[in-house]
Coordinates of C-alpha atoms and ligand atoms in Angstrom, one line a residue:
M1 CA -29.6 27.1 -3.6
L2 CA -29.6 28.3 0.0
N3 CA -27.6 31.6 0.2
M4 CA -26.0 30.2 3.4
D5 CA -23.3 32.5 4.6
L6 CA -20.2 30.4 4.9
T7 CA -18.5 33.0 7.1
T8 CA -20.9 31.9 9.8
P9 CA -18.9 29.8 12.2
L10 CA -19.3 26.0 12.4
A11 CA -20.5 24.2 15.5
V12 CA -19.1 20.7 16.2
Y13 CA -21.1 18.1 18.1
V14 CA -19.2 15.1 19.4
H15 CA -21.4 12.2 20.6
W16 CA -20.1 9.8 23.4
P17 CA -22.7 7.0 23.5
F18 CA -21.9 5.3 26.8
C19 CA -23.5 5.5 30.2
L20 CA -23.0 3.7 33.6
S21 CA -26.6 2.5 33.4
K22 CA -29.6 3.1 31.2
C23 CA -32.3 5.3 32.6
P24 CA -35.8 3.9 32.0
Y25 CA -37.2 7.1 30.3
C26 CA -34.3 7.7 28.0
D27 CA -34.2 6.9 24.3
F28 CA -31.0 8.7 23.4
N29 CA -28.3 6.7 21.7
S30 CA -26.7 5.6 24.9
H31 CA -25.4 2.2 25.9
V32 CA -23.9 0.4 28.8
R33 CA -20.8 -1.7 28.3
H34 CA -20.2 -3.8 31.4
G35 CA -17.2 -5.4 29.9
G36 CA -15.5 -2.0 29.4
L37 CA -14.4 -0.5 26.1
D38 CA -11.3 0.3 24.2
E39 CA -11.3 4.1 24.6
T40 CA -8.0 4.6 22.7
R41 CA -9.5 2.7 19.7
F42 CA -12.6 4.9 19.8
L43 CA -10.5 8.0 20.1
R44 CA -8.6 7.1 16.9
A45 CA -12.0 6.7 15.2
Y46 CA -13.2 10.1 16.4
E47 CA -10.0 11.7 15.1
A48 CA -10.5 10.0 11.7
E49 CA -14.1 11.2 11.4
I50 CA -13.1 14.7 12.3
A51 CA -10.4 14.6 9.6
A52 CA -12.9 13.2 7.0
T53 CA -15.5 15.9 7.9
A54 CA -13.0 18.7 7.8
A55 CA -11.9 17.6 4.3
R56 CA -15.5 18.1 3.2
V57 CA -16.0 21.5 4.8
P58 CA -12.5 22.9 5.1
D59 CA -11.4 26.4 6.2
R60 CA -14.2 26.9 8.6
A61 CA -14.0 28.7 11.9
V62 CA -15.4 26.7 14.9
S63 CA -17.3 28.8 17.4
S64 CA -18.6 26.0 19.6
I65 CA -18.0 22.4 20.4
F66 CA -20.4 20.2 22.4
F67 CA -19.6 16.8 23.9
G68 CA -23.0 15.2 24.3
G69 CA -24.2 11.7 25.1
G70 CA -24.6 9.3 26.6
T71 CA -22.3 10.5 29.3
P72 CA -19.2 12.2 28.0
S73 CA -18.0 12.9 31.6
L74 CA -17.1 9.2 31.6
M75 CA -14.3 9.9 29.0
Q76 CA -10.8 10.4 30.1
P77 CA -9.9 14.1 30.1
S78 CA -6.9 13.1 27.9
S79 CA -9.4 11.8 25.3
V80 CA -11.4 15.1 25.4
E81 CA -8.1 17.0 25.0
A82 CA -7.0 14.9 22.0
I83 CA -10.4 15.4 20.3
L84 CA -10.1 19.2 20.9
D85 CA -6.6 19.2 19.6
C86 CA -7.7 17.3 16.5
I87 CA -10.6 19.8 15.8
G88 CA -8.1 22.6 16.2
K89 CA -5.7 21.0 13.8
H90 CA -8.3 20.6 11.0
W91 CA -10.3 23.8 11.5
T92 CA -9.7 27.1 13.4
I93 CA -11.2 27.2 16.8
I94 CA -12.1 30.9 17.4
P95 CA -10.9 32.6 20.6
N96 CA -13.5 32.2 23.4
A97 CA -15.2 29.4 21.6
E98 CA -17.9 27.8 23.8
I99 CA -16.8 24.2 24.7
T100 CA -19.4 22.3 26.6
L101 CA -19.3 18.8 28.1
E102 CA -22.4 17.0 29.4
A103 CA -21.9 15.4 32.8
N104 CA -23.8 13.0 34.9
P105 CA -23.6 13.7 38.7
T106 CA -22.3 10.2 39.3
S107 CA -19.1 10.8 37.3
V108 CA -18.2 14.2 38.7
E109 CA -15.0 14.4 40.8
A110 CA -13.0 17.6 41.2
T111 CA -9.8 16.1 39.7
R112 CA -11.6 14.8 36.7
F113 CA -13.4 18.1 36.2
R114 CA -10.1 20.0 36.5
G115 CA -8.8 17.7 33.8
F116 CA -11.6 18.7 31.5
R117 CA -11.0 22.3 32.1
T118 CA -7.3 21.9 31.4
A119 CA -8.3 20.1 28.2
G120 CA -10.2 23.2 27.1
V121 CA -13.7 22.6 28.2
N122 CA -15.2 25.9 29.5
R123 CA -18.8 25.0 30.2
V124 CA -20.6 22.0 31.7
S125 CA -24.1 20.8 31.5
L126 CA -25.1 18.5 34.4
G127 CA -28.0 16.0 34.3
V128 CA -29.5 16.6 37.8
Q129 CA -33.0 15.6 36.7
A130 CA -34.7 16.1 40.1
L131 CA -33.9 17.5 43.6
D132 CA -36.1 14.8 45.2
D133 CA -34.7 11.4 46.2
V134 CA -37.9 9.5 45.6
A135 CA -38.3 11.0 42.1
L136 CA -34.6 10.3 41.3
K137 CA -35.1 6.6 42.3
E138 CA -38.2 6.4 40.1
L139 CA -36.2 7.9 37.2
G140 CA -33.6 5.2 37.7
R141 CA -30.9 7.6 38.6
L142 CA -27.8 6.4 40.5
H143 CA -27.4 9.6 42.5
T144 CA -29.3 11.4 45.3
A145 CA -30.3 15.0 45.3
Q146 CA -27.5 15.8 47.7
E147 CA -24.9 14.1 45.4
A148 CA -26.3 16.1 42.4
L149 CA -26.0 19.4 44.3
A150 CA -22.5 18.4 45.3
A151 CA -21.7 17.9 41.6
V152 CA -23.2 21.3 40.9
A153 CA -20.9 22.8 43.6
V154 CA -17.9 21.1 41.9
A155 CA -18.9 22.5 38.5
R156 CA -19.3 25.9 40.0
S157 CA -15.9 25.9 41.6
I158 CA -14.1 24.9 38.4
F159 CA -16.1 26.4 35.5
D160 CA -17.4 30.0 35.0
R161 CA -20.3 28.6 33.0
Y162 CA -22.5 25.7 34.0
S163 CA -26.0 24.6 33.5
F164 CA -28.1 21.7 34.7
D165 CA -31.1 19.8 33.5
L166 CA -34.3 18.9 35.4
I167 CA -37.2 16.8 34.2
Y168 CA -40.7 17.9 35.3
A169 CA -44.3 16.7 34.8
R170 CA -43.1 13.6 36.6
P171 CA -45.4 11.0 38.3
Q172 CA -47.1 12.4 41.4
Q173 CA -45.7 15.9 40.8
T174 CA -48.0 18.8 41.9
L175 CA -47.7 22.5 41.2
G176 CA -46.7 23.1 44.8
T177 CA -43.8 20.5 44.9
W178 CA -42.5 21.6 41.5
K179 CA -42.6 25.2 42.5
A180 CA -40.5 24.5 45.6
E181 CA -38.1 22.3 43.7
L182 CA -37.7 24.8 40.9
K183 CA -37.0 27.6 43.3
R184 CA -34.3 25.5 45.0
A185 CA -32.8 24.8 41.6
I186 CA -32.8 28.4 40.6
A187 CA -30.9 29.2 43.8
E188 CA -28.2 26.8 42.6
A189 CA -28.2 27.8 38.9
A190 CA -25.9 30.6 38.0
E191 CA -26.9 31.4 34.4
H192 CA -28.7 28.6 32.7
L193 CA -31.2 25.8 33.3
S194 CA -32.7 23.2 30.9
L195 CA -36.2 22.2 32.0
Y196 CA -37.7 19.3 30.1
Q197 CA -41.2 17.9 30.4
L198 CA -41.0 14.2 30.8
T199 CA -41.9 12.5 27.5
I200 CA -42.8 8.8 27.3
E201 CA -40.6 7.5 24.5
P202 CA -41.6 4.3 22.6
G203 CA -39.2 1.5 23.3
T204 CA -38.3 2.6 26.8
P205 CA -39.3 0.8 30.0
F206 CA -41.4 3.8 30.9
F207 CA -43.4 3.3 27.7
G208 CA -44.4 -0.2 28.7
L209 CA -45.2 0.9 32.3
H210 CA -47.2 3.8 31.1
R211 CA -49.2 1.7 28.6
T212 CA -50.1 -0.9 31.3
G213 CA -51.2 1.8 33.8
K214 CA -48.2 1.2 36.2
L215 CA -46.8 4.7 35.6
T216 CA -49.1 7.7 35.7
I217 CA -47.9 11.1 34.6
P218 CA -49.7 14.4 34.9
D219 CA -52.6 14.8 32.5
E220 CA -52.5 17.4 29.7
D221 CA -54.1 20.2 31.9
L222 CA -51.7 19.7 34.8
A223 CA -48.7 19.4 32.4
R224 CA -49.8 22.8 30.9
D225 CA -50.1 24.3 34.3
L226 CA -46.7 23.0 35.3
Y227 CA -45.3 24.5 32.1
D228 CA -46.9 27.9 32.8
L229 CA -45.7 27.9 36.3
T230 CA -42.2 27.1 35.1
Q231 CA -42.3 30.2 32.8
V232 CA -43.5 32.5 35.6
V233 CA -41.0 31.3 38.3
C234 CA -38.0 31.4 35.9
S235 CA -38.9 34.8 34.4
D236 CA -39.4 36.3 37.9
A237 CA -35.9 35.0 38.8
G238 CA -34.3 36.6 35.8
L239 CA -34.0 33.3 33.8
P240 CA -36.6 33.7 31.0
A241 CA -37.0 31.0 28.4
Y242 CA -35.0 31.7 25.3
E243 CA -36.1 28.4 23.9
I244 CA -39.1 26.2 24.7
S245 CA -37.1 24.2 27.4
N246 CA -34.1 26.4 28.0
H247 CA -33.8 29.3 30.3
A248 CA -30.9 31.7 30.7
R249 CA -29.9 35.1 32.0
P250 CA -29.7 37.3 29.0
G251 CA -26.3 36.7 27.3
A252 CA -25.8 33.3 28.9
E253 CA -27.7 31.3 26.3
C254 CA -26.0 28.1 25.1
R255 CA -24.4 29.3 21.9
H256 CA -23.9 25.8 20.6
N257 CA -27.6 24.9 20.8
L258 CA -28.5 28.3 19.2
V259 CA -26.7 27.1 16.1
Y260 CA -29.2 24.3 15.7
W261 CA -32.2 26.4 16.3
R262 CA -31.0 29.3 14.1
G263 CA -30.4 26.9 11.3
H264 CA -26.7 27.3 10.9
D265 CA -24.1 24.6 10.1
Y266 CA -22.9 21.9 12.5
A267 CA -20.8 18.9 12.1
G268 CA -21.8 15.6 13.8
I269 CA -19.0 13.4 15.0
G270 CA -19.4 10.0 16.7
P271 CA -22.0 7.2 16.7
G272 CA -25.5 8.4 15.7
A273 CA -24.5 12.0 15.4
H274 CA -26.5 14.3 13.0
G275 CA -25.0 17.2 11.1
R276 CA -26.1 20.0 8.7
L277 CA -23.4 21.2 6.4
T278 CA -23.5 23.7 3.6
I279 CA -21.5 22.4 0.7
D280 CA -21.6 24.1 -2.8
N281 CA -24.5 26.1 -1.5
D282 CA -26.6 23.0 -0.8
R283 CA -27.7 22.1 2.7
I284 CA -26.6 18.6 3.4
A285 CA -28.1 16.4 6.2
T286 CA -25.6 13.9 7.6
E287 CA -26.1 11.0 10.0
T288 CA -23.6 8.4 11.2
E289 CA -24.1 4.7 12.1
K290 CA -25.8 4.6 15.6
W291 CA -24.5 1.3 17.1
P292 CA -21.1 2.2 18.7
E293 CA -19.1 -0.8 17.6
A294 CA -20.6 -0.8 14.1
W295 CA -19.7 2.9 13.8
L296 CA -16.2 2.1 15.0
R297 CA -15.7 -0.6 12.4
R298 CA -17.2 1.6 9.7
V299 CA -14.8 4.4 10.5
E300 CA -11.9 2.0 10.6
E301 CA -12.8 0.5 7.2
R302 CA -14.0 3.6 5.4
G303 CA -12.6 6.6 7.3
A304 CA -16.0 7.9 8.4
G305 CA -19.2 6.5 10.0
L306 CA -21.6 8.3 7.6
I307 CA -24.7 6.3 6.7
V308 CA -26.9 9.2 5.5
E309 CA -25.8 12.1 3.4
E310 CA -28.7 13.8 1.8
K311 CA -29.2 17.1 0.0
L312 CA -32.2 18.8 1.5
T313 CA -34.7 20.3 -1.0
T314 CA -35.4 24.0 -0.5
G315 CA -38.8 23.0 0.9
E316 CA -37.2 20.6 3.5
A317 CA -34.6 23.2 4.5
A318 CA -37.3 25.9 4.9
D319 CA -39.5 23.6 7.0
E320 CA -36.6 22.8 9.2
Y321 CA -35.8 26.5 9.6
L322 CA -39.4 27.0 10.8
L323 CA -39.5 24.0 13.0
M324 CA -36.2 24.9 14.8
G325 CA -36.4 28.7 14.7
L326 CA -39.9 28.9 16.2
R327 CA -38.7 27.1 19.3
L328 CA -36.8 30.2 20.1
A329 CA -38.2 33.2 21.9
E330 CA -36.5 35.4 19.3
G331 CA -38.5 33.6 16.5
I332 CA -37.5 33.6 12.8
D333 CA -36.6 36.1 10.2
P334 CA -39.3 35.8 7.5
A335 CA -36.9 37.2 4.9
R336 CA -34.5 34.4 5.6
Y337 CA -37.3 31.9 5.3
S338 CA -38.1 33.4 1.9
A339 CA -34.4 33.2 0.8
I340 CA -34.3 29.5 1.7
S341 CA -37.7 28.5 0.4
G342 CA -38.2 30.9 -2.5
R343 CA -41.7 31.8 -1.2
V344 CA -43.2 34.0 1.4
L345 CA -45.0 32.8 4.5
N346 CA -48.7 32.8 3.9
P347 CA -50.0 36.2 5.3
K348 CA -53.5 34.9 5.8
R349 CA -52.3 32.0 8.0
I350 CA -50.1 34.4 10.0
S351 CA -53.0 36.7 10.4
I352 CA -55.3 33.9 11.7
L353 CA -52.6 32.7 14.1
R354 CA -52.0 36.3 15.3
D355 CA -55.7 36.8 16.0
E356 CA -55.7 33.5 18.0
G357 CA -52.8 34.9 20.0
A358 CA -50.4 32.1 19.0
V359 CA -47.9 34.2 17.1
E360 CA -46.7 37.8 17.0
T361 CA -44.5 40.0 14.8
T362 CA -41.7 41.9 16.7
A363 CA -40.8 45.5 16.1
D364 CA -37.8 44.4 13.9
G365 CA -40.1 42.2 11.7
R366 CA -39.4 38.8 13.2
L367 CA -42.1 36.3 13.6
R368 CA -42.3 34.5 16.9
V369 CA -44.6 32.2 18.9
T370 CA -46.2 33.8 22.0
Q371 CA -46.0 32.5 25.5
S372 CA -49.5 31.1 25.2
G373 CA -48.7 29.7 21.7
F374 CA -45.7 27.7 22.8
P375 CA -47.6 24.7 24.2
L376 CA -49.2 24.4 20.7
L377 CA -45.9 24.8 18.9
D378 CA -46.2 21.7 16.7
A379 CA -49.6 22.8 15.4
V380 CA -48.4 26.4 14.7
V381 CA -45.4 25.1 12.7
A382 CA -47.6 22.7 10.8
D383 CA -50.0 25.5 10.0
L384 CA -47.3 27.9 8.7
A385 CA -45.5 25.2 6.8
A386 CA -48.6 23.9 5.0
Ligands
SAM1 C1 -28.8 12.8 26.8 S1 -29.1 13.3 28.4 C2 -27.4 13.7 28.8 C3 -27.1 14.0 30.3 C4 -26.5 12.9 31.1 N1 -26.4 11.6 30.4 C5 -27.4 12.6 32.3 O1 -28.4 12.0 32.1 O2 -27.0 13.1 33.4 C6 -29.7 15.0 28.1 C7 -31.0 15.3 28.9 O3 -32.1 14.9 28.2 C8 -33.2 14.8 29.1 N2 -34.1 13.7 28.8 C9 -33.7 12.5 28.4 N3 -34.8 11.7 28.2 C10 -35.9 12.5 28.5 C11 -37.3 12.2 28.5 N4 -37.8 11.1 28.1 N5 -38.1 13.3 28.9 C12 -37.6 14.4 29.2 N6 -36.3 14.7 29.3 C13 -35.4 13.7 28.9 C14 -32.5 14.7 30.5 O4 -32.8 15.9 31.3 C15 -31.1 14.7 30.2 O5 -30.3 15.4 31.2
SF4_2 S1 -30.5 10.1 30.7 FE1 -28.3 10.4 30.5 S2 -27.4 8.8 31.9 FE2 -29.5 8.3 31.6 S3 -29.4 6.8 29.9 FE3 -29.9 8.8 29.0 S4 -27.9 9.6 28.4 FE4 -27.5 7.9 29.8

């Protein structure tokens, strides 16, 4: 039993798993289809999966929708519009709902972006990754820094809300070069920036290159210094971190992603999408088939692409609340943790972590990780969850 408030709006994540090329660092569920794909057939499947999901969690208000990928900016604006219409038909989309679409700078043209806006998208998130042509080449990106900035300008001219992603702690990066690049990025970013430290993911070409010594990334100390520098530069510019990798002007946080980190409900639509739904007071974890064509066939045959549908135990749900919530600068509500888990957080452990400077309790009783504790987040969560 979870005591989940069902009046809390639902977020809907729609995964589009196709890209123009596969970046060598990326282990997202993204695929290249040189032979093209039948977008209309995929669209019918997305509509079927939305209908099937809405039948399980009916009568919910939708407060945010996020088209993620892959590269959803490769979709036809008419497909995005049809998916939004379908979501609106099966649930109620609240006025001023946040509707974000992830875009790669290589697929940004003004006409296309206007089409997305007409379809109902009101926020874009651009994968800029670097403002340095040598680094972009090394990351396997198909665009230059100038093309990325041109895409940002198009986004700015069409959407009130936009964000872009950069990857740092890249090969050869120094504190000086990152500081200059970040300042340039901030000058272009209106309200939101996602800044990810490069991670070397198993199974990617970067993993093999790194293991054989052909790709060197900053060591732990430099990575930590790059992280600290990022916090100072962004805070000074009025874009403090509200999550470990996300920075925003106060009030401009990504409302959709806050739903994940605050442990509320979201529906996952499309290949490899994850969801968390409260059904009969149980928290249900859902996951769909990852491989796009297998997902398509599954939806066509069974009406939905679900391969995992698992009731989380109270312990699992509580651990997840800690893991996600402590990524946020606002931290977690210990009372909500107790309501989910049926137990209180160990005061002794909190006290030790507090003495070490890793966590703090806010004036309104929330528990949060401190600036110096963030780089040790995994260890802090493991300690509290034990
Ligand atoms: C799934 S991508 C979607 C954006 C879009 N496909 C693009 O690349 O322009 C989301 C973001 O994850 C980040 N990302 C992907 N792999 C990463 C890695 N190994 N390390 C750090 N960030 C990564 C990138 O910043 C990327 O923009
Ligand atoms: S980083 Fe973006 S464009 Fe590159 S493969 Fe991953 S999802 Fe596709």
